[in-house]
CSV table of C-alpha atoms and ligand atoms in Angstrom, one decimal:
chain,number,residue,atom,x,y,z
S,1,MET,CA,0.0,0.0,0.0
S,2,PRO,CA,1.4,3.5,-0.8
S,3,THR,CA,2.2,5.7,2.2
S,4,PRO,CA,-0.6,8.3,2.7
S,5,ARG,CA,0.3,11.8,1.6
S,6,PRO,CA,0.9,14.1,4.7
S,7,THR,CA,-1.7,16.7,5.3
S,8,LEU,CA,-1.0,20.3,4.1
S,9,PHE,CA,-2.8,22.9,6.3
S,10,GLU,CA,-3.2,26.1,4.3
S,11,TYR,CA,-4.0,29.4,6.0
S,12,PRO,CA,-4.6,32.9,4.5
S,13,VAL,CA,-2.5,34.6,7.2
S,14,LEU,CA,-0.5,33.6,10.2
S,15,GLY,CA,2.0,35.1,12.6
S,16,SER,CA,4.5,32.4,11.5
S,17,THR,CA,4.0,29.0,10.0
S,18,LEU,CA,6.6,27.8,12.5
S,19,ASP,CA,4.4,28.8,15.5
S,20,GLN,CA,1.3,27.3,13.9
S,21,ALA,CA,3.0,24.0,13.2
S,22,ALA,CA,4.0,23.9,16.9
S,23,GLU,CA,0.4,24.6,17.9
S,24,LEU,CA,-0.9,21.8,15.6
S,25,LEU,CA,1.5,19.3,17.2
S,26,LYS,CA,-0.7,19.4,20.3
S,27,THR,CA,-3.4,17.6,18.4
S,28,HIS,CA,-1.8,16.2,15.2
S,29,ALA,CA,1.0,13.7,14.7
S,30,PRO,CA,3.7,14.6,12.3
S,31,PRO,CA,4.4,14.4,9.3
S,32,PHE,CA,2.3,17.4,8.1
S,33,ALA,CA,2.9,20.8,6.6
S,34,VAL,CA,1.6,24.3,7.1
S,35,THR,CA,1.5,27.2,4.6
S,36,ALA,CA,0.3,30.7,4.9
S,37,ALA,CA,-0.4,33.2,2.2
S,38,ALA,CA,1.2,35.9,4.4
S,39,GLN,CA,2.9,36.2,7.8
S,40,THR,CA,2.7,39.0,10.3
S,41,ASN,CA,5.7,37.8,12.4
S,42,GLY,CA,7.9,35.9,9.9
S,43,ARG,CA,11.3,35.0,11.3
S,44,GLY,CA,14.6,34.1,9.6
S,45,ARG,CA,17.9,32.8,10.8
S,46,HIS,CA,20.0,34.6,13.4
S,47,GLY,CA,16.9,36.3,14.8
S,48,ARG,CA,16.3,38.3,11.6
S,49,VAL,CA,12.8,39.3,10.4
S,50,TRP,CA,11.5,37.4,7.3
S,51,HIS,CA,9.7,39.9,5.1
S,52,SER,CA,6.4,38.0,4.5
S,53,PRO,CA,3.8,39.9,2.3
S,54,GLU,CA,1.2,38.1,0.2
S,55,GLY,CA,2.4,36.4,-3.0
S,56,ASN,CA,5.2,34.2,-1.7
S,57,LEU,CA,5.5,30.7,-0.2
S,58,TYR,CA,5.7,30.5,3.6
S,59,PHE,CA,6.1,26.8,4.5
S,60,THR,CA,6.8,24.7,7.6
S,61,ALA,CA,6.9,20.9,7.6
S,62,ALA,CA,6.6,19.0,10.9
S,63,LEU,CA,8.7,15.9,10.7
S,64,PRO,CA,9.1,13.1,13.2
S,65,VAL,CA,12.7,13.1,14.4
S,66,GLY,CA,14.5,10.3,12.6
S,67,LEU,CA,18.0,11.5,12.4
S,68,PRO,CA,20.7,12.4,15.0
S,69,MET,CA,21.1,16.1,15.8
S,70,GLY,CA,24.5,16.3,14.2
S,71,LYS,CA,23.0,15.4,10.9
S,72,LEU,CA,20.6,18.3,10.8
S,73,PRO,CA,22.9,20.8,8.9
S,74,LEU,CA,23.6,18.1,6.3
S,75,PHE,CA,19.8,17.5,5.9
S,76,THR,CA,19.1,21.2,5.4
S,77,LEU,CA,21.8,21.4,2.8
S,78,TYR,CA,20.5,18.3,1.0
S,79,ALA,CA,16.9,19.6,1.1
S,80,ALA,CA,18.0,23.0,-0.3
S,81,LEU,CA,20.0,21.3,-3.1
S,82,ARG,CA,17.0,19.1,-4.1
S,83,LEU,CA,14.6,22.0,-4.0
S,84,ALA,CA,17.0,24.1,-6.2
S,85,HIS,CA,17.2,21.2,-8.6
S,86,ASN,CA,13.4,20.8,-8.7
S,87,LEU,CA,12.8,24.5,-9.3
S,88,ASN,CA,15.5,24.6,-12.0
S,89,ARG,CA,13.8,21.7,-13.7
S,90,THR,CA,10.3,23.3,-13.5
S,91,THR,CA,11.6,26.6,-14.9
S,92,HIS,CA,13.8,24.8,-17.5
S,93,SER,CA,16.8,26.8,-16.3
S,94,ARG,CA,20.1,26.4,-14.5
S,95,LYS,CA,19.8,29.9,-12.9
S,96,LEU,CA,19.2,28.8,-9.2
S,97,TRP,CA,22.2,27.8,-7.1
S,98,VAL,CA,22.7,26.9,-3.4
S,99,LYS,CA,24.7,29.1,-1.2
S,100,TRP,CA,26.1,27.3,1.8
S,101,PRO,CA,24.7,26.6,4.4
S,102,ASN,CA,21.3,26.4,2.7
S,103,ASP,CA,20.0,29.4,0.8
S,104,ILE,CA,18.8,29.3,-2.8
S,105,TRP,CA,20.2,32.2,-4.8
S,106,CYS,CA,20.0,33.5,-8.4
S,107,GLY,CA,23.2,35.5,-9.3
S,108,HIS,CA,24.0,37.6,-6.3
S,109,LYS,CA,20.5,37.7,-4.8
S,110,LYS,CA,18.7,35.4,-2.4
S,111,VAL,CA,15.5,33.6,-3.5
S,112,ALA,CA,14.8,31.2,-0.6
S,113,GLY,CA,15.9,30.6,2.9
S,114,PHE,CA,15.6,27.6,5.2
S,115,LEU,CA,15.3,27.3,8.9
S,116,ALA,CA,15.4,24.0,11.0
S,117,GLU,CA,14.2,23.9,14.6
S,118,LEU,CA,13.9,21.0,16.9
S,119,ILE,CA,11.1,21.3,19.4
S,120,THR,CA,9.4,19.1,22.0
S,121,VAL,CA,5.6,19.4,22.3
S,122,LYS,CA,3.4,17.1,24.4
S,123,PRO,CA,2.1,14.6,23.4
S,124,MET,CA,4.1,14.2,20.1
S,125,GLY,CA,7.6,14.5,21.6
S,126,ARG,CA,10.6,15.7,19.7
S,127,THR,CA,9.8,17.0,16.2
S,128,LEU,CA,11.8,18.7,13.5
S,129,LEU,CA,10.2,21.9,12.2
S,130,PHE,CA,11.7,22.5,8.7
S,131,ALA,CA,10.7,25.9,7.3
S,132,ILE,CA,11.2,27.5,3.9
S,133,GLY,CA,10.5,31.1,2.8
S,134,LEU,CA,10.5,31.1,-1.0
S,135,ASN,CA,10.1,34.5,-2.8
S,136,LEU,CA,7.7,33.7,-5.6
S,137,ASN,CA,5.8,36.9,-6.8
S,138,THR,CA,7.3,39.9,-4.9
S,139,GLN,CA,8.0,42.6,-7.5
S,140,LYS,CA,9.4,45.3,-5.2
S,141,PHE,CA,11.3,44.6,-2.0
S,142,PRO,CA,11.7,47.1,0.8
S,143,THR,CA,15.0,49.1,0.4
S,144,GLU,CA,16.8,47.2,3.1
S,145,PHE,CA,16.4,43.9,1.2
S,146,ALA,CA,16.3,45.1,-2.4
S,147,LEU,CA,20.0,44.7,-3.1
S,148,ARG,CA,20.2,41.1,-1.8
S,149,ALA,CA,16.7,39.6,-2.5
S,150,THR,CA,14.8,38.6,-5.6
S,151,SER,CA,11.8,36.4,-6.5
S,152,LEU,CA,11.1,33.8,-9.2
S,153,LYS,CA,8.7,36.2,-10.9
S,154,LYS,CA,11.5,38.8,-11.2
S,155,ILE,CA,13.9,36.2,-12.5
S,156,PHE,CA,11.6,34.4,-15.0
S,157,ARG,CA,9.2,37.3,-15.8
S,158,HIS,CA,6.0,35.6,-15.1
S,159,PRO,CA,3.9,34.9,-11.9
S,160,PHE,CA,4.0,31.6,-10.1
S,161,ASP,CA,0.9,29.7,-8.7
S,162,ILE,CA,1.4,29.5,-5.0
S,163,SER,CA,-0.8,26.5,-4.5
S,164,ALA,CA,1.0,24.5,-7.2
S,165,VAL,CA,4.5,25.4,-5.8
S,166,SER,CA,3.3,24.6,-2.2
S,167,ARG,CA,2.4,21.1,-3.3
S,168,ARG,CA,5.7,20.6,-5.2
S,169,VAL,CA,7.7,21.9,-2.2
S,170,ALA,CA,5.8,19.7,0.3
S,171,ALA,CA,6.4,16.6,-1.9
S,172,GLU,CA,10.1,17.4,-2.3
S,173,VAL,CA,10.7,18.0,1.4
S,174,PHE,CA,8.9,14.8,2.5
S,175,ALA,CA,10.7,12.8,-0.1
S,176,SER,CA,14.1,14.3,0.8
S,177,TYR,CA,13.5,13.6,4.5
S,178,GLU,CA,12.6,10.0,3.8
S,179,LEU,CA,15.7,9.4,1.6
S,180,PHE,CA,17.9,11.2,4.1
S,181,CYS,CA,16.7,9.2,7.1
S,182,SER,CA,17.0,5.9,5.2
S,183,GLY,CA,20.7,6.8,4.5
S,184,LYS,CA,20.2,6.7,0.7
S,185,TYR,CA,21.3,10.2,0.0
S,186,GLU,CA,25.1,10.4,-0.2
S,187,LYS,CA,25.6,10.0,-4.0
S,188,ASP,CA,22.6,12.3,-4.8
S,189,LEU,CA,23.9,14.9,-2.4
S,190,TYR,CA,27.4,14.9,-3.8
S,191,LEU,CA,26.2,15.2,-7.4
S,192,LEU,CA,23.8,18.0,-6.5
S,193,TRP,CA,26.5,19.8,-4.5
S,194,VAL,CA,28.9,19.6,-7.5
S,195,ARG,CA,26.1,20.9,-9.8
S,196,TYR,CA,24.6,23.7,-7.7
S,197,ASN,CA,27.3,25.1,-5.4
S,198,ARG,CA,29.2,28.1,-6.8
S,199,LEU,CA,31.6,28.6,-3.8
S,200,ALA,CA,34.2,25.9,-4.6
S,201,GLY,CA,37.6,27.5,-5.3
S,202,ARG,CA,36.3,31.0,-4.5
S,203,VAL,CA,37.5,33.4,-1.9
S,204,ILE,CA,34.9,34.1,0.8
S,205,LYS,CA,34.6,36.2,3.9
S,206,TYR,CA,33.1,35.0,7.2
S,207,ASP,CA,32.9,36.1,10.8
S,208,LYS,CA,34.9,34.2,13.5
S,209,ASN,CA,35.1,35.5,17.1
S,210,GLN,CA,33.8,38.8,15.9
S,211,LYS,CA,36.6,39.1,13.3
S,212,VAL,CA,36.2,39.1,9.6
S,213,CYS,CA,38.2,36.2,8.1
S,214,ARG,CA,38.9,35.3,4.5
S,215,GLY,CA,39.8,32.0,2.8
S,216,ARG,CA,39.3,29.9,-0.3
S,217,VAL,CA,36.6,27.3,-0.3
S,218,GLU,CA,37.9,23.7,-0.7
S,219,GLY,CA,34.6,21.8,-0.5
S,220,ILE,CA,32.2,20.3,2.1
S,221,ALA,CA,33.0,17.7,4.8
S,222,SER,CA,30.8,14.6,5.3
S,223,ASP,CA,28.8,16.4,8.0
S,224,GLY,CA,28.0,19.4,5.7
S,225,ALA,CA,30.7,21.7,7.2
S,226,LEU,CA,32.4,24.1,4.7
S,227,CYS,CA,36.1,23.6,4.4
S,228,VAL,CA,38.0,26.8,3.8
S,229,ARG,CA,41.8,27.2,3.2
S,230,THR,CA,43.2,30.2,5.1
S,231,SER,CA,46.7,31.5,5.7
S,232,LYS,CA,46.6,29.4,9.0
S,233,GLY,CA,45.5,26.1,7.4
S,234,ILE,CA,42.1,24.5,6.8
S,235,GLU,CA,39.1,26.0,8.7
S,236,THR,CA,35.9,24.0,9.1
S,237,LEU,CA,32.8,26.2,9.2
S,238,ARG,CA,29.8,24.5,10.8
S,239,SER,CA,27.3,27.4,10.8
S,240,GLY,CA,27.0,31.1,10.1
S,241,GLU,CA,27.0,33.1,6.9
S,242,VAL,CA,29.6,33.5,4.2
S,243,THR,CA,30.0,36.2,1.6
S,244,LEU,CA,31.8,36.0,-1.7
S,245,SER,CA,34.7,38.4,-1.7
S,246,LYS,CA,33.7,39.2,-5.3
S,247,TYR,CA,30.2,38.5,-6.4
S,248,LEU,CA,29.3,36.1,-9.3
Z,1,BTN,C1,16.5,32.5,6.5
Z,1,BTN,O1,16.8,33.4,7.3
Z,1,BTN,O2,17.1,32.4,5.4
Z,1,BTN,C2,15.4,31.5,6.8
Z,1,BTN,C3,14.1,32.1,6.5
Z,1,BTN,C4,12.9,31.1,6.8
Z,1,BTN,C5,11.6,31.8,6.6
Z,1,BTN,C6,10.5,30.9,6.8
Z,1,BTN,S1,8.9,31.5,6.1
Z,1,BTN,C7,8.1,30.2,6.8
Z,1,BTN,C8,8.6,30.0,8.1
Z,1,BTN,N1,8.0,30.9,9.1
Z,1,BTN,C9,8.8,31.8,9.6
Z,1,BTN,O3,8.5,32.6,10.4
Z,1,BTN,N2,10.0,31.6,9.1
Z,1,BTN,C10,10.1,30.5,8.2
């Protein structure tokens, strides 16, 4: 018998799909997913605000914990690579790439961001909330984001159907998680990384102990860490943001 498709809860507006997923866990067992047409309190990584007007995809999947904590960064990288591949196939393009640790970019602008949180809610126990903000139809970003953010509509010059993309993203996330938890992901991840990362061999800047450091990217380690050659040897970055010294 085929596995039943996880429920997708769709809302017109929410504070944050992350909070709504946590609320639903009080009564619904994972896996399931939540989307909102807009968010009033969208949050990004490092405590940043996620600009969430109508027209884009705001998505959170609640997934039963089936992998060790240390594997979480590798899963988010894997899911970002698979989603970038899926969106490139849908748009018949090669324009989208994955910027470590797990953003989807086009050129020098961000299109999508990912956030993973582990929570414990009674009675469901430990659950992984895996969230995606994907800019679909925003035409004009507020000044503070305009230089570094874009949307699929701006890139491909036509609007995107949010409902169709939601379903595609949900299917991709659930399939990626199943493959990852079953351990059958390594070759796929490596091939997708080679295809969609644009950092290898390039000089990047990153923060370490409140200092700006620089190094050349060598590749990724088996846990998803970024390996960077610096004047002091190889550095292994496990989290944080990196910037290309010179943009693509
Ligand atoms: C990032 O900073 O790159 C991650 C952004 C994650 C945004 C998504 S939108 C859906 C979900 N709800 C939120 O409040 N944040 C995440």
